Amino acid sequence: MLALPGALLHAQRLPQTVRPEHYSLSLVPNLKDATFTGSEKIDVLVEQPVDSITLNAAEIKFDSVTTQVNGKTLKATVSEDAEKQQATFTFNRTLPAGRMTLAIEYSGILNNELRGFYLSKTAKRNYAVTQFEPTDARRAFPSFDEPGYKATFDVSLSIDKNDTAISNTNIVSDTPGPLVGEHTIRFATTPKMSTYLVAFLVGDFQCVSGESDGVPIRACATPDKVQYGRFALSAAEFVLHYYNTYFGIRYPMPKLDLIALPDFEAGAMENFGAITYRETDMLLNEKTASVAAEKRVAEVVAHEMAHQWFGDMVTMQWWNNIWLNEGFATWMEDKPVAAWKPEWKIPEDVATDLNDTLNLDAQRVTRTIRAEANTPDQINEMFDGITYGKAAAVLLMVENYEGAEVFRRGVHNYLQAHMYGNATAEDFWSAQTEVSHRPIDKIMDSFISQPGEPVLNFGEPQSGSVTVSQQRFFLNPKVKPEKAQTWSMPVCFKAGGEEQDCEVLTAAQQALHAPQAEFLFGDAKGRGYYRYIYPASAYAAIVSHVESGLSPEERISLLGNEWAQVHANTASVGDYLNLAAAVKDDTSAAVVTTALGAVEAIDGRIANTPEEHAKLAAWVNANFKPAYERLGAPSAEDGPEKRELRAALFGALGAVGKDPDVIAQAKQITEKYLADPASVDNTLAQPALTIAASNGDAALFDRLQKTFEDTSDPQIGEGALRRLVEFRNPELEQRALEYAVSGKVKNQDAAIVLAISLEIPETHDRAWTFIQQSWDKVQAQITTSMGAYLIRGTGYFCSAEKRDEVTSFFAAHKVAASADALTRAGNAISDCIELRSAQEPKLQEWMTGQK
Ligand code: BES
Ligand code: ZN
């Protein structure tokens, strides 16, 4: 990270002397020339007399800036500071305190960077669309572009007469002109809101329509894809009613639109009343979609809709508390989806996500949930697994402790108190402390303001109590805590089959109540934000009850914990494999997926010789093939969990087991799928495509490439594209890498494809060589926040040599907003080196012990 002195960083913030109250924006985009003109009026309140007014602007050409003072028109001189993305208006006289209106005439470009007011393209035509979070509204209109400066907005767009426009609110007028062949669409005034939530979209979008609790809802896309929006629309209808009830506050906008955009950098964006999506996160064909695709679309819909209340109606004061938005929405999204489709077993997926987050936060270098962020790069870097995953996990733990209904009331009170305003972390946890009469402020503060996570050491239970000590946990056994850290957290026991009341652990060491029982498990429901270690006999008692005494979420916690302990070298890889074997007949897809995910990692990261791979393959097949065979062939009657379980088993038998039957089946399924996607179970088709491609030839490569280029179904297209980097043949690998940066793959996807190729042990060396040698081409195809995505892929190496190459390459080839990602990639490689050196001998030992 660039070391700028604090004062300089703060200079990026706007002065507090002038506040916007209302913006009137008239925009005229030219989709052919990729330009636009703007005519803007900002009503501001000058708090104290000022000599100039400073606001944000980036890549804006000012034509004139004027204001009226005492009936006289004053013309401003404009000075721009490109570095700070600011413009200062000076009027030749001091401006008095009070209200005034700034009138700004300007022009800008519809850029190709997927941010600000940007151009999105299909083979047929261009679209003009927006993405403003976190700091790019300033590219579309000069503005006080900080979340604390809320104002109301009137937006009007003059566009081609055959095009339509969508913005945050409903249309109030649609009149011909001003030029021949144009019409002008005016939208209703918005409620008070932050600039980053404004959106306007222009093109030939078409929509399917519905409603919920009297609110009109539409799902919109380019004309060829509009039918694929029906699933997201029905999810949104369910979710809107669910949230109206949950929050006890009605959805605040006159309408809700969901719009899939042909080019979109993130997954989706919660613009108030006009949520935008990457096509694959909104559109699917219900006849052919996989369970995973349906879950993903529903979750993204529920996530962005949660923001309509939490984020849009009530907004964090500054980006240091972006976790309030993203952590909350990530926690919230699961509730309506779980209620909509109980058969999806969403709580088990939540437990799986928690393991990923705990592993991320157990790296040597991590950061606090709430953290300083001042420059646009720093702010962009905040959107990471800590903001999303850790903050969501802390909320889940706290909700579990308070009880869902008490927590809900805390949420309601917080929203009610700050409606259409801004808030801080303290505002949120004070509301929770007040409703629950419990020390939520202490618990949350200890997790929000400290980096990392605790590991709890449980002693032997004795006469109704157990001693628990805590310290910071690291995945890497070589990393030791620099200073003592303690957290306040609820610890919830399951004693035998019985859940106990949770108790709050605050001290470094403390005795907690624990009744005598057959086994004592310290993470009832699997919602604790901590890892744990038991004495050997206590651990053995838990393992012997893993199927009979633990819930699926608890099993996922236990598996994730044991895998983390293998990294930390407090357990051996053999212990892990024995635990995985103990759940081999589990009927929970998430449990089996968790176990097999680690087995795949053992194959990719610990096993290092052909013999080790072969022995692991034999073990996987011996243990998991019977479960796969018992499930039988896919049938129309199969529920989603059975489909996902079959797919998980099939995937591991192919990838780790290299089972010839499975590979042959994968090829057959892939053939059928490519001929007619509706002819196979698409959940099973996902691992089948991966296995077929990783064992595939040029003919299959050509077919996948053609499928990607020809299909209008975003799910099928994305699936085909991603499999192009699965081929192990060096020539095909090279073709895939070159294709990724050829310009035929959208900028939104190029880095994702390259990152996948970096994650596969068999392909990552060549991928890395290619990326370095073709850096100019790579760089030209990745947009700003995709750089960090690419760098994350380099974290899958497992040698000091590669770690040094990665570090020195990106030191010489700077990628914006990726300092943390680079540090983490280096940490991840170090963790893998330690894992392999400690556990490979143990793997050999364990293998010798297997008959
Ligand atoms: N607010 C974000 C979108 C965003 C991310 C804007 C980063 C600017 C920078 C949105 O609510 C979000 O979190 N989207 C996620 C999907 C979600 C289901 C986790 C995304 O884009 O991946
Ligand atoms: Zn979000």
PDB file of C-alpha atoms and ligand atoms in Angstrom, residues 115 131-135 196-197 264-271 278 281 296 299-304 307 319 322 325-326 329-330 333 379-380 382-384 388 785, ligand 1:
ATOM      1  CA  ARG A 115     -17.827   2.218 -13.959  1.00  0.00           C
ATOM      2  CA  GLN A 131     -22.290   1.695 -11.872  1.00  0.00           C
ATOM      3  CA  PHE A 132     -21.467   4.263  -9.188  1.00  0.00           C
ATOM      4  CA  GLU A 133     -20.499   2.417  -6.035  1.00  0.00           C
ATOM      5  CA  PRO A 134     -18.241   3.275  -4.419  1.00  0.00           C
ATOM      6  CA  THR A 135     -16.815   6.467  -5.983  1.00  0.00           C
ATOM      7  CA  TYR A 196     -23.575   5.962  -5.159  1.00  0.00           C
ATOM      8  CA  LEU A 197     -27.122   4.569  -5.375  1.00  0.00           C
ATOM      9  CA  PHE A 264     -21.148  -5.659 -15.536  1.00  0.00           C
ATOM     10  CA  GLU A 265     -18.080  -5.869 -13.328  1.00  0.00           C
ATOM     11  CA  ALA A 266     -19.533  -7.016  -9.982  1.00  0.00           C
ATOM     12  CA  GLY A 267     -22.311  -9.556  -9.476  1.00  0.00           C
ATOM     13  CA  ALA A 268     -25.077  -7.064  -8.815  1.00  0.00           C
ATOM     14  CA  MET A 269     -25.651  -3.553  -7.487  1.00  0.00           C
ATOM     15  CA  GLU A 270     -28.361  -2.353  -5.124  1.00  0.00           C
ATOM     16  CA  ASN A 271     -29.228   0.997  -6.775  1.00  0.00           C
ATOM     17  CA  ARG A 278     -24.387  -9.333 -14.301  1.00  0.00           C
ATOM     18  CA  ASP A 281     -26.488 -13.585 -11.583  1.00  0.00           C
ATOM     19  CA  ARG A 296     -27.100 -18.095  -6.697  1.00  0.00           C
ATOM     20  CA  GLU A 299     -29.367 -15.227  -3.126  1.00  0.00           C
ATOM     21  CA  VAL A 300     -28.181 -12.297  -5.229  1.00  0.00           C
ATOM     22  CA  VAL A 301     -31.763 -11.046  -5.596  1.00  0.00           C
ATOM     23  CA  ALA A 302     -32.305 -11.355  -1.834  1.00  0.00           C
ATOM     24  CA  HIS A 303     -28.951  -9.706  -1.085  1.00  0.00           C
ATOM     25  CA  GLU A 304     -29.557  -6.618  -3.216  1.00  0.00           C
ATOM     26  CA  HIS A 307     -29.825  -3.378   0.771  1.00  0.00           C
ATOM     27  CA  TRP A 319     -16.833   3.602   3.825  1.00  0.00           C
ATOM     28  CA  ILE A 322     -19.130  -0.626   4.613  1.00  0.00           C
ATOM     29  CA  ASN A 325     -24.066  -2.709   4.274  1.00  0.00           C
ATOM     30  CA  GLU A 326     -22.371  -5.779   2.938  1.00  0.00           C
ATOM     31  CA  ALA A 329     -26.982  -8.034   3.343  1.00  0.00           C
ATOM     32  CA  THR A 330     -24.830 -11.176   3.221  1.00  0.00           C
ATOM     33  CA  GLU A 333     -29.941 -12.821   2.052  1.00  0.00           C
ATOM     34  CA  ILE A 379     -12.344   2.020  -0.596  1.00  0.00           C
ATOM     35  CA  ASN A 380     -12.531  -0.495  -3.441  1.00  0.00           C
ATOM     36  CA  MET A 382     -12.800  -2.908   1.344  1.00  0.00           C
ATOM     37  CA  PHE A 383     -15.184  -5.100  -0.672  1.00  0.00           C
ATOM     38  CA  ASP A 384     -13.540  -8.345   0.390  1.00  0.00           C
ATOM     39  CA  TYR A 388     -18.816  -9.700   3.460  1.00  0.00           C
ATOM     40  CA  SER A 785     -11.480  -4.363  -9.653  1.00  0.00           C
TER      41      SER A 785
HETATM   42  N1  BES B   1     -22.820  -3.327  -3.341  1.00  0.00           N
HETATM   43  C1  BES B   1     -22.382  -4.521  -3.953  1.00  0.00           C
HETATM   44  C2  BES B   1     -21.843  -4.319  -5.337  1.00  0.00           C
HETATM   45  C3  BES B   1     -20.455  -3.719  -5.359  1.00  0.00           C
HETATM   46  C4  BES B   1     -19.372  -4.485  -5.030  1.00  0.00           C
HETATM   47  C5  BES B   1     -20.255  -2.420  -5.715  1.00  0.00           C
HETATM   48  C6  BES B   1     -18.103  -3.935  -5.043  1.00  0.00           C
HETATM   49  C7  BES B   1     -19.002  -1.856  -5.731  1.00  0.00           C
HETATM   50  C8  BES B   1     -17.913  -2.619  -5.397  1.00  0.00           C
HETATM   51  C9  BES B   1     -23.521  -5.543  -4.018  1.00  0.00           C
HETATM   52  O1  BES B   1     -24.495  -5.401  -3.056  1.00  0.00           O
HETATM   53  C10 BES B   1     -22.900  -6.885  -3.810  1.00  0.00           C
HETATM   54  O2  BES B   1     -22.478  -7.163  -2.728  1.00  0.00           O
HETATM   55  N2  BES B   1     -22.822  -7.704  -4.852  1.00  0.00           N
HETATM   56  C11 BES B   1     -22.185  -8.992  -4.784  1.00  0.00           C
HETATM   57  C12 BES B   1     -23.180 -10.106  -4.882  1.00  0.00           C
HETATM   58  C13 BES B   1     -23.747 -10.485  -3.568  1.00  0.00           C
HETATM   59  C14 BES B   1     -24.806 -11.539  -3.696  1.00  0.00           C
HETATM   60  C15 BES B   1     -22.694 -10.955  -2.597  1.00  0.00           C
HETATM   61  C16 BES B   1     -21.242  -9.069  -5.947  1.00  0.00           C
HETATM   62  O3  BES B   1     -21.286  -8.194  -6.791  1.00  0.00           O
HETATM   63  O4  BES B   1     -20.470 -10.014  -6.010  1.00  0.00           O
END
